[in-house]
Tab-separated table of N, CA and C in Angstrom:
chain	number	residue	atom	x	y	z
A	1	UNK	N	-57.560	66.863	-91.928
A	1	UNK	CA	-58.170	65.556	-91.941
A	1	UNK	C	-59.469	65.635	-92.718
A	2	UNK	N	-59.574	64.656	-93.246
A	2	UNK	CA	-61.020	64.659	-94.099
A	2	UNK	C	-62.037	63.317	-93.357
A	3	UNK	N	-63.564	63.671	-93.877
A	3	UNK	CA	-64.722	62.861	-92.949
A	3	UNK	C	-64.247	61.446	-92.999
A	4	UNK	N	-64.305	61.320	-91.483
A	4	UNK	CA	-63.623	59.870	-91.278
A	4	UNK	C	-62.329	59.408	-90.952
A	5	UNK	N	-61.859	59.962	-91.166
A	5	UNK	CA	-60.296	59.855	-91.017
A	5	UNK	C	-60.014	59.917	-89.324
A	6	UNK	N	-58.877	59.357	-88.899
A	6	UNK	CA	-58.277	59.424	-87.404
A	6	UNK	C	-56.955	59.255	-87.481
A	7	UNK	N	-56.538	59.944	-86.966
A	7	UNK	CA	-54.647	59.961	-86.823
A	7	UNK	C	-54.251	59.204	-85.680
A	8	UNK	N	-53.602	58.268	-85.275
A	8	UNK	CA	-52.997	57.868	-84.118
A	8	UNK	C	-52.099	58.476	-84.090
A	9	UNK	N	-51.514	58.986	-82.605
A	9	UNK	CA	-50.049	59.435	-82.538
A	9	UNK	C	-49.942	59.096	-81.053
A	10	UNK	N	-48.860	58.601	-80.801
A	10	UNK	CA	-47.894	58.448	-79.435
A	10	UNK	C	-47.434	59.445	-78.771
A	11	UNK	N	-47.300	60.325	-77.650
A	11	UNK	CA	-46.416	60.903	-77.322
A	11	UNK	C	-46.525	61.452	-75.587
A	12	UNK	N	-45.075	60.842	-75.383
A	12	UNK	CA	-44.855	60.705	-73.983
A	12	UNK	C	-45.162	62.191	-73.189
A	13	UNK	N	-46.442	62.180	-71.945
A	13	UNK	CA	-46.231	63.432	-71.477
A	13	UNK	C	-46.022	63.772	-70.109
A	14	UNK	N	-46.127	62.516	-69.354
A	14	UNK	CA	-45.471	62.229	-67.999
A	14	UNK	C	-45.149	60.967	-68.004
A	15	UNK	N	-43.998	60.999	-66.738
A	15	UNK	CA	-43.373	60.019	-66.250
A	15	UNK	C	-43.158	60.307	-65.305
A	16	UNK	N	-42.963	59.550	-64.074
A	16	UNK	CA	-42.594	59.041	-62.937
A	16	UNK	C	-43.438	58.974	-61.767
A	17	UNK	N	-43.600	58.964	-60.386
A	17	UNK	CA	-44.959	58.461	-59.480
A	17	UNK	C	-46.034	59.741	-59.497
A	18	UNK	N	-47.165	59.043	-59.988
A	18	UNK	CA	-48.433	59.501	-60.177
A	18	UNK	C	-48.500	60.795	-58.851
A	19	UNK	N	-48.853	61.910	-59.391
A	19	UNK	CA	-49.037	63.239	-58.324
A	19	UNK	C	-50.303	64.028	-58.830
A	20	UNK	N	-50.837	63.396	-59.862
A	20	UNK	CA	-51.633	64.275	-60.677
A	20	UNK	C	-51.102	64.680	-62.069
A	21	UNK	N	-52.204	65.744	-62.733
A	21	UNK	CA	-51.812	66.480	-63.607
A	21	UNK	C	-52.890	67.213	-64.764
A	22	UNK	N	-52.406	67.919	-64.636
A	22	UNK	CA	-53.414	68.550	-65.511
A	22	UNK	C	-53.050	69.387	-66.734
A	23	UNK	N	-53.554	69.012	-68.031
A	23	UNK	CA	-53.244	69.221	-69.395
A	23	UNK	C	-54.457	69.703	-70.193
A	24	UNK	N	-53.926	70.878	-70.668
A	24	UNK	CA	-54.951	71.610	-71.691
A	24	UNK	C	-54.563	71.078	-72.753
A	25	UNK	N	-55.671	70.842	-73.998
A	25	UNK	CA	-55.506	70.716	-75.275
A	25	UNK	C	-56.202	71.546	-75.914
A	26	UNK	N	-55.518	71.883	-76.951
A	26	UNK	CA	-56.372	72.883	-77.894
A	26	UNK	C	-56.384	72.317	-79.038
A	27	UNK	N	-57.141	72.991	-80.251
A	27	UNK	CA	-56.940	72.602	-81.554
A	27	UNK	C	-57.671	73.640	-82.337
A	28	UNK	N	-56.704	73.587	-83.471
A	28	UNK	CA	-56.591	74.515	-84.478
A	28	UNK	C	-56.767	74.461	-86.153
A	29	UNK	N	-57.651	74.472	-86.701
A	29	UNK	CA	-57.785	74.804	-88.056
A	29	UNK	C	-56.944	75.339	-89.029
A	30	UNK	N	-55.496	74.729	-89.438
A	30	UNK	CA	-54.454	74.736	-90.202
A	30	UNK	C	-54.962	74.896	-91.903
A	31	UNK	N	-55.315	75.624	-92.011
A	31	UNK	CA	-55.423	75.557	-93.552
A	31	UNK	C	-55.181	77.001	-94.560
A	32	UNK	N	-55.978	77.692	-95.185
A	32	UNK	CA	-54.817	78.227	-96.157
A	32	UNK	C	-56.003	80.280	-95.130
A	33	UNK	N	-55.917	80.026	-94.094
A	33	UNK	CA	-56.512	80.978	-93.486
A	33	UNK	C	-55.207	82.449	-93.397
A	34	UNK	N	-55.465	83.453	-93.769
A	34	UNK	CA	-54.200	84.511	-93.443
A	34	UNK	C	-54.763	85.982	-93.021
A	35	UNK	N	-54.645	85.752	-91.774
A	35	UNK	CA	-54.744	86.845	-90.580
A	35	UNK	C	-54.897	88.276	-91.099
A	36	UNK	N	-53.911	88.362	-92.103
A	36	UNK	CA	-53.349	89.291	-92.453
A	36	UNK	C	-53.757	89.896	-93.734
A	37	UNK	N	-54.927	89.222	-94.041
A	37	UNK	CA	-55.629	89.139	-95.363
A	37	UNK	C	-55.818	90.775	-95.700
A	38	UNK	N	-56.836	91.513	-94.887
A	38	UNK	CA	-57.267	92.852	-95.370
A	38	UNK	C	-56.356	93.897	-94.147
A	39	UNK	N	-55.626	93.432	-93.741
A	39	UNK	CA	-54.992	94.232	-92.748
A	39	UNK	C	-54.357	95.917	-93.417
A	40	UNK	N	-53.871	95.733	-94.771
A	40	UNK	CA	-53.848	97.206	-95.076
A	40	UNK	C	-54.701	98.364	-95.534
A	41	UNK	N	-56.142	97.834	-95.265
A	41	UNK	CA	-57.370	98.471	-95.392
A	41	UNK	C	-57.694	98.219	-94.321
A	42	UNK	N	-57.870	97.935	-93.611
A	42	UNK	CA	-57.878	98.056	-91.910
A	42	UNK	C	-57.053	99.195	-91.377
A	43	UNK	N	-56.139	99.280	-92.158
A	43	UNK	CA	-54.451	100.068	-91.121
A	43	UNK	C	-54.802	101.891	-91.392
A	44	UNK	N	-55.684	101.783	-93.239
A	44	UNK	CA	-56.180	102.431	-94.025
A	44	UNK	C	-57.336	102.988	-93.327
A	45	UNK	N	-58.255	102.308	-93.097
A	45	UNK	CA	-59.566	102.722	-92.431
A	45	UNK	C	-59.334	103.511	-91.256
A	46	UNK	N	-58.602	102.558	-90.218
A	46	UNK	CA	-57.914	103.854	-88.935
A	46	UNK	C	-57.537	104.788	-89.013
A	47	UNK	N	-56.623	105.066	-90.057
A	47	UNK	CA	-55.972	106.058	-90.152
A	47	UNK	C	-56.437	107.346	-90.787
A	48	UNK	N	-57.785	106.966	-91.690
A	48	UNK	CA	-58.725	108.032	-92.150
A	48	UNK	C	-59.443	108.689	-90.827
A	49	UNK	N	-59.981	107.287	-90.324
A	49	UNK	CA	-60.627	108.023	-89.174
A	49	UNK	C	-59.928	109.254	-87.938
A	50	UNK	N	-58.519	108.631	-87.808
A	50	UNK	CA	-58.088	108.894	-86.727
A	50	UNK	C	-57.661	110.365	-87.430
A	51	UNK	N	-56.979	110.492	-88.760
A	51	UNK	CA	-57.224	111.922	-89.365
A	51	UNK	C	-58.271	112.861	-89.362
A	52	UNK	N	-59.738	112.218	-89.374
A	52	UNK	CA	-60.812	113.372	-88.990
A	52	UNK	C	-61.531	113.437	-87.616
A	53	UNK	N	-60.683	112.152	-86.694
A	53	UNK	CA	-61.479	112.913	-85.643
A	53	UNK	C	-61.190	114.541	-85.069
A	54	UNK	N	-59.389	114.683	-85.131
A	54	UNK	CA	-59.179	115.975	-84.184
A	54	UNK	C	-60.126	117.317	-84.949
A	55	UNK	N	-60.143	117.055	-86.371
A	55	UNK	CA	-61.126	118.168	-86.388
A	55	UNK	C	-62.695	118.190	-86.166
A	56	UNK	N	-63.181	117.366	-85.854
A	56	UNK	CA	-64.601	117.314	-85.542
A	56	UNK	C	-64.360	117.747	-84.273
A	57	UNK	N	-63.689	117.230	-83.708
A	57	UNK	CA	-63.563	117.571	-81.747
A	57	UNK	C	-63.214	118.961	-81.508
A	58	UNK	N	-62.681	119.852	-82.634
A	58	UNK	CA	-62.586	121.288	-82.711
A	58	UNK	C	-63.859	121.768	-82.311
A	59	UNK	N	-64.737	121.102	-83.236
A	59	UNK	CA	-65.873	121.570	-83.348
A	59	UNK	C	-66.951	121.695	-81.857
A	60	UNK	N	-66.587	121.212	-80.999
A	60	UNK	CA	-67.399	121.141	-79.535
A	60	UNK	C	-66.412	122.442	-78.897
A	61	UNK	N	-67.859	122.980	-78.364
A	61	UNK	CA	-67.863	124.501	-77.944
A	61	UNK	C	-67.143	124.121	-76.464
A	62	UNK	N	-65.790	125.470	-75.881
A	62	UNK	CA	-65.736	125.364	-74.820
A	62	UNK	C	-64.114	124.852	-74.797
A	63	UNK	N	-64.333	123.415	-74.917
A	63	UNK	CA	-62.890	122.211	-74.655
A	63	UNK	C	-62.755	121.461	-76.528
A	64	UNK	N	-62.942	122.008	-77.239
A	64	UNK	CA	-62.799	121.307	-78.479
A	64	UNK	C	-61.363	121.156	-79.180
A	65	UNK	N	-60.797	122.204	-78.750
A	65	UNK	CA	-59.433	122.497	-78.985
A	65	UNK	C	-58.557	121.950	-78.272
A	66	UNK	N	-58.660	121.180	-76.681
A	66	UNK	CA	-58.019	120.490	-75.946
A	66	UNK	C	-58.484	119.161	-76.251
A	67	UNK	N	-59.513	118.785	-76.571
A	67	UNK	CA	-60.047	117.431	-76.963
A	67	UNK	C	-59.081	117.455	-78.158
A	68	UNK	N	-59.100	117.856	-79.225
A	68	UNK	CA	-58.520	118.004	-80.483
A	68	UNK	C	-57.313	117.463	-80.281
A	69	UNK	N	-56.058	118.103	-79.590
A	69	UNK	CA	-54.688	117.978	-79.200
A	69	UNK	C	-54.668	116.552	-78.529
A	70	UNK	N	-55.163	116.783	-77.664
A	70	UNK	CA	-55.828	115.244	-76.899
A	70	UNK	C	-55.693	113.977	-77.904
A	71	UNK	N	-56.690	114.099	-78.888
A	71	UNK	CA	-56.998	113.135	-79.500
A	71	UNK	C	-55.810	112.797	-80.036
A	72	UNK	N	-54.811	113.760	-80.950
A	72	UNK	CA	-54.297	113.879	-81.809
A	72	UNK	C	-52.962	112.815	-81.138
A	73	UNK	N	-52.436	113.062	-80.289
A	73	UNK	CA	-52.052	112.695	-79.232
A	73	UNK	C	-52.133	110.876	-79.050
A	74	UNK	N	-53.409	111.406	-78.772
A	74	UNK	CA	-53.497	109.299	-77.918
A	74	UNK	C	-53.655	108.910	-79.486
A	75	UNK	N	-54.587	109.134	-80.500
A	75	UNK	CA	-54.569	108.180	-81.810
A	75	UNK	C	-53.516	107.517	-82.645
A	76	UNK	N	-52.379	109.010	-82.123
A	76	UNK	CA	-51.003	108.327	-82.853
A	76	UNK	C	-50.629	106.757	-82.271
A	77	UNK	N	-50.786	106.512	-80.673
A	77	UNK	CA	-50.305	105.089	-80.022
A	77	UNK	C	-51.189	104.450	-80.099
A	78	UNK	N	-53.033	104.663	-80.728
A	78	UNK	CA	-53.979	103.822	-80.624
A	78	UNK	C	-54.264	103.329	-81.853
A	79	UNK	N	-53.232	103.738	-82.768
A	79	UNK	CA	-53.744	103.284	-84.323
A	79	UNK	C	-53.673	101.781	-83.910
A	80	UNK	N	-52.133	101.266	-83.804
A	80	UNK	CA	-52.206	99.928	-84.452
A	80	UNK	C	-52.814	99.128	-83.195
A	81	UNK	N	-52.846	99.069	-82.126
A	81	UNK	CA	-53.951	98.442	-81.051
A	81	UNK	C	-55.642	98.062	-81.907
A	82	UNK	N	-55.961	99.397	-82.228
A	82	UNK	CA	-57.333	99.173	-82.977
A	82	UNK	C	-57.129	98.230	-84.137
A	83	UNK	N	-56.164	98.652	-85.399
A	83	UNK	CA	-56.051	97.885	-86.584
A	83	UNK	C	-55.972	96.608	-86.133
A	84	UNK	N	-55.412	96.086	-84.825
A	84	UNK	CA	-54.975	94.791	-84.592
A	84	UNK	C	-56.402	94.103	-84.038
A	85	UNK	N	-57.162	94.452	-83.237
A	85	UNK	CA	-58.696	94.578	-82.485
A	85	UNK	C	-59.393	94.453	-83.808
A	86	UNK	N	-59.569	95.440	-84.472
A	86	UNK	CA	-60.581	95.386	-86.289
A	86	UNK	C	-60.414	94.098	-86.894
A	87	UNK	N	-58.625	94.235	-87.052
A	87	UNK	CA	-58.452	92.828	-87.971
A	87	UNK	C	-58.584	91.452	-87.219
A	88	UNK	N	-58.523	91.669	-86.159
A	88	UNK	CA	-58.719	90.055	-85.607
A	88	UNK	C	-60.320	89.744	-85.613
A	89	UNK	N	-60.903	91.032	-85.890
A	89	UNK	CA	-62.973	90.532	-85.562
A	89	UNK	C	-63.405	90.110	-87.509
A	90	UNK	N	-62.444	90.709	-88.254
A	90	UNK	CA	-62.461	89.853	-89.563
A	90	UNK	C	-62.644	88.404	-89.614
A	91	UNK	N	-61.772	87.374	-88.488
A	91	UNK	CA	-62.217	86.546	-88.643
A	91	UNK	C	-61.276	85.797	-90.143
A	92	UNK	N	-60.521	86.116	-90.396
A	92	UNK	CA	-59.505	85.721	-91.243
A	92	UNK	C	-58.597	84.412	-91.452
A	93	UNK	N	-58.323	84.607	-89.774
A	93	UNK	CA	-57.419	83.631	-89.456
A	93	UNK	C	-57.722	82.286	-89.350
A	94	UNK	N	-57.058	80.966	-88.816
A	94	UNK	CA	-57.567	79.846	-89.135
A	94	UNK	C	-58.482	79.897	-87.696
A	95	UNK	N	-59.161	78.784	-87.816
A	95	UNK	CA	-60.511	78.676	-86.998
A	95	UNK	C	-59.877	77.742	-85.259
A	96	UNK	N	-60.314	78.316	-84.247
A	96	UNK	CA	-60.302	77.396	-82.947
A	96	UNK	C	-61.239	76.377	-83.562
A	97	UNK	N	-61.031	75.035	-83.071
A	97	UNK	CA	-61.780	73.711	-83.187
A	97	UNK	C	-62.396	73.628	-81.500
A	98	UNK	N	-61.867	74.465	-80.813
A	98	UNK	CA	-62.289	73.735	-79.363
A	98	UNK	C	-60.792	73.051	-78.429
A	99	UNK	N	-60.752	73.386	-77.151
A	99	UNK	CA	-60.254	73.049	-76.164
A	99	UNK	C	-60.831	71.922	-75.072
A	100	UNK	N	-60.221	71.442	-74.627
A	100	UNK	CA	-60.683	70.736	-72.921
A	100	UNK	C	-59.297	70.788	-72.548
A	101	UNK	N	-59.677	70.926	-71.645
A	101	UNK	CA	-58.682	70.607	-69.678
A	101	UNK	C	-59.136	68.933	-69.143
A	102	UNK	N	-58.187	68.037	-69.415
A	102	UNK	CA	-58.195	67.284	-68.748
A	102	UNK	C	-57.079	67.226	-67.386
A	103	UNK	N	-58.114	66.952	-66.514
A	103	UNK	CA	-57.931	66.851	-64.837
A	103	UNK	C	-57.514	65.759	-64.172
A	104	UNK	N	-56.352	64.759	-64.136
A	104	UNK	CA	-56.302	63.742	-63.510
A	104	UNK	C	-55.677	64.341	-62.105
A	105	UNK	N	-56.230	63.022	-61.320
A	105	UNK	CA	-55.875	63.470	-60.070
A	105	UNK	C	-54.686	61.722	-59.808
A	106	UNK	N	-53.688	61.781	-58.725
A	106	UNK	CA	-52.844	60.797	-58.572
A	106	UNK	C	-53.703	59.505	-58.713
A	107	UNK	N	-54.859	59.963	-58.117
A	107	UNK	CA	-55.492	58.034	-58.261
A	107	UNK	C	-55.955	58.065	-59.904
A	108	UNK	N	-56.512	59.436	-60.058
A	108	UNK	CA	-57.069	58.579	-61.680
A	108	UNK	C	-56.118	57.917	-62.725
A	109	UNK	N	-54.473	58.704	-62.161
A	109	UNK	CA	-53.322	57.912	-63.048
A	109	UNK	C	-53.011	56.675	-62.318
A	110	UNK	N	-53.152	56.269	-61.250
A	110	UNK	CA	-52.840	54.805	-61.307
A	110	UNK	C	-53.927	53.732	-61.952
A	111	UNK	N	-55.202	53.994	-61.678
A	111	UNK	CA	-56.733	53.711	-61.962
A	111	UNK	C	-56.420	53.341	-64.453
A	112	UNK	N	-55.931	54.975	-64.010
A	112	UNK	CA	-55.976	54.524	-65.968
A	112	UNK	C	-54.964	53.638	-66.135
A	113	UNK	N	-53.739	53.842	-65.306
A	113	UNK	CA	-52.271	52.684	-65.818
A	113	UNK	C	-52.978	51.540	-64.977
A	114	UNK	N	-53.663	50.986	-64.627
A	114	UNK	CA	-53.495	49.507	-64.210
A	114	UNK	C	-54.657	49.158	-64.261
A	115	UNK	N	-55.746	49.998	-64.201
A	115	UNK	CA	-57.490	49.209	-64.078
A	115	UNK	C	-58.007	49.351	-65.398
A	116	UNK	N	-58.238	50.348	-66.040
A	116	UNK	CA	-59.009	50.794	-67.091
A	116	UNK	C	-58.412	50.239	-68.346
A	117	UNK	N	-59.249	49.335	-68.992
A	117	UNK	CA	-59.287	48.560	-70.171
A	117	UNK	C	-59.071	50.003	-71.685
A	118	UNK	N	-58.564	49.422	-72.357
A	118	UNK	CA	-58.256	51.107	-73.030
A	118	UNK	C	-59.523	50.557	-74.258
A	119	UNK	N	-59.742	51.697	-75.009
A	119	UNK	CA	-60.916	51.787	-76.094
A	119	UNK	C	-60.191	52.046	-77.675
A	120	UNK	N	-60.935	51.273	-78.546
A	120	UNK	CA	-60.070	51.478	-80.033
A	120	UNK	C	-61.373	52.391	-80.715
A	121	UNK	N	-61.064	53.396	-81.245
A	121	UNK	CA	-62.340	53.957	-82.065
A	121	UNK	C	-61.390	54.406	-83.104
A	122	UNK	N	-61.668	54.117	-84.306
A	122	UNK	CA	-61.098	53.943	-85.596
A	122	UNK	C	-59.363	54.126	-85.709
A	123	UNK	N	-59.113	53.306	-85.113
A	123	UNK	CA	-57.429	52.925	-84.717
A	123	UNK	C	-56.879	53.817	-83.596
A	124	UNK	N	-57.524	54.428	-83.119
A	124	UNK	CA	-57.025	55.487	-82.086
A	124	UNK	C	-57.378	54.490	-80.809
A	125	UNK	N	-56.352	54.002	-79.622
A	125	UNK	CA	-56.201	53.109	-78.735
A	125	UNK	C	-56.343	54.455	-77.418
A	126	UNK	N	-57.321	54.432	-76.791
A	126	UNK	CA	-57.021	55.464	-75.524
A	126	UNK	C	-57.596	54.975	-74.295
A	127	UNK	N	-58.029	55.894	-73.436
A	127	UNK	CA	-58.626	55.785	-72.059
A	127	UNK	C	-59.452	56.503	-71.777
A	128	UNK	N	-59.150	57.820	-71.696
A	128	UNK	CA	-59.880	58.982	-71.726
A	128	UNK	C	-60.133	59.773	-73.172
A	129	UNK	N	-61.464	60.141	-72.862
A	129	UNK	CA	-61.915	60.981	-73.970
A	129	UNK	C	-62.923	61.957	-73.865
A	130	UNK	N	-63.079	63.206	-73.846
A	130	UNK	CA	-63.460	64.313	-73.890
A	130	UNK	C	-64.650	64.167	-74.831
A	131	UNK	N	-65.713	65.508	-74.507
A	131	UNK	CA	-66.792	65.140	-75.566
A	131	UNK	C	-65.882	66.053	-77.062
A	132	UNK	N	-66.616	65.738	-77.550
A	132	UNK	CA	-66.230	65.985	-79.412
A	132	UNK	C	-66.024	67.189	-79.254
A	133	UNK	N	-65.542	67.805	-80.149
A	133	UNK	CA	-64.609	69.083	-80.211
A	133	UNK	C	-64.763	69.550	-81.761
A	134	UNK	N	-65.672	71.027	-81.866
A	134	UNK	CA	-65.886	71.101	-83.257
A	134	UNK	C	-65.733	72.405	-83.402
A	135	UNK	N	-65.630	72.814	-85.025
A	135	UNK	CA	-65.522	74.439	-85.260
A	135	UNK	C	-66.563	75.216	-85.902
A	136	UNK	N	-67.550	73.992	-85.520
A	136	UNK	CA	-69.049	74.765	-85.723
A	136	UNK	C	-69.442	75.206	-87.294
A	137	UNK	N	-68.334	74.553	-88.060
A	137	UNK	CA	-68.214	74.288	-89.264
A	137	UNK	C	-68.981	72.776	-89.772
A	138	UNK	N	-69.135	71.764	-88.808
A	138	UNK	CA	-70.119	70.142	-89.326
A	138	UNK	C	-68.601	69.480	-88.895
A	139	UNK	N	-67.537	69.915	-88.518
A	139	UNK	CA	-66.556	69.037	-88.265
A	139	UNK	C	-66.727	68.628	-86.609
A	140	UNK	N	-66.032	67.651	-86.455
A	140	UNK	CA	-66.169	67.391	-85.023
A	140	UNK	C	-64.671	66.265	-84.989
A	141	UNK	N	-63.797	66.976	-83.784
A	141	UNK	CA	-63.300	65.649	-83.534
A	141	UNK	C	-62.731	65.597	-81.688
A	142	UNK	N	-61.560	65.030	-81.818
A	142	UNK	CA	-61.599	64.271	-80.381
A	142	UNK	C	-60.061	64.079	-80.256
A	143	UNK	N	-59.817	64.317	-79.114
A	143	UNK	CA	-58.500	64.499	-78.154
A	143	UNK	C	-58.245	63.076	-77.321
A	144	UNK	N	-57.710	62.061	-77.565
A	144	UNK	CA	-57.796	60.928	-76.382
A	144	UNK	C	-56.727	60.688	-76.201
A	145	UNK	N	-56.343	60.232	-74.957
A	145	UNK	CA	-55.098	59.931	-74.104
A	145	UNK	C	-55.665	58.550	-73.608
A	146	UNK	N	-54.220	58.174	-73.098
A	146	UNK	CA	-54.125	56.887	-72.663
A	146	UNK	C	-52.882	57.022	-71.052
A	147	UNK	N	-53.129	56.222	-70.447
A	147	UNK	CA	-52.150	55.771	-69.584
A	147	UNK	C	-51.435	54.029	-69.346
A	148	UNK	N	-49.919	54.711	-69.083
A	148	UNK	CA	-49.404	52.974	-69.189
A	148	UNK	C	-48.411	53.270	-68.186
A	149	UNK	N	-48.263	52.094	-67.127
A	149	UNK	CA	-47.836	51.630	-66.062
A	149	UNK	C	-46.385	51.410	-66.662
A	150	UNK	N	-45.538	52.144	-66.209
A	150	UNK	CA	-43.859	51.944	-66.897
A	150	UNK	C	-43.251	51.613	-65.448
């Protein structure tokens, strides 16, 4: 979406006598972001390291030689855990915009289907609305729902 812009969309997410409910929304930064960007210099970097630790750990007097084996050992199953940990703090991927949990309880769904006058903010028709939701990028937007008495 670009500044200004609002999408309306419809879509049914309960039906039948009001019991409550509670719905997470998230949102996500779709654009040309790829996770996977430096991941084989990441995979690269581990794997240098994880090649010189067992011999440095030789090097400690006493247990260096059991540390060594040790290491040699757990690094083989800890490579790609780390590469995956490294590459996700890159920061690559597309961006969280922000979540809320909206909480209705049985009365607030009869209250929104029959009392509450709904709100138009740039063609978007709702009831409820969450504060703004941004990716700390200057964007900001907004999650709104509605309720209707069927």
């Amino acid at each position: 979406m670009d500044a200004g812009e609002s999408r309306p969309d419809r879509m049914e997410l309960y039906r039948g006598a009001p019991r409550g409910m509670i719905l997470g929304a998230a949102l996500r930064e779709h654009d040309v972001g790829n996770p996977d960007e430096f991941r084989p210099q990441v995979e690269q970097f581990v794997g240098a390291v994880a090649d010189q630790l067992p011999p440095l750990l030789m090097k400690v007097p006493y247990v260096g030689a059991i540390l060594a084996a040790g290491a040699a050992l757990v690094l083989g199953e800890l490579k790609k855990p780390i590469s995956d940990f490294l590459n996700g703090l890159l920061g690559t991927d597309d961006d969280d915009l922000g979540a809320h949990v909206f909480v209705l309880s049985a009365k607030d769904m009869v209250l929104l289907a029959c009392r509450t006058l709904p709100d138009t903010y740039q063609g978007v028709v709702s009831k409820v609305q969450p504060p703004l939701l941004g990716g700390g990028q200057g964007a900001s937007y907004k999650i709104c729902l509605t309720a209707d008495a069927v």
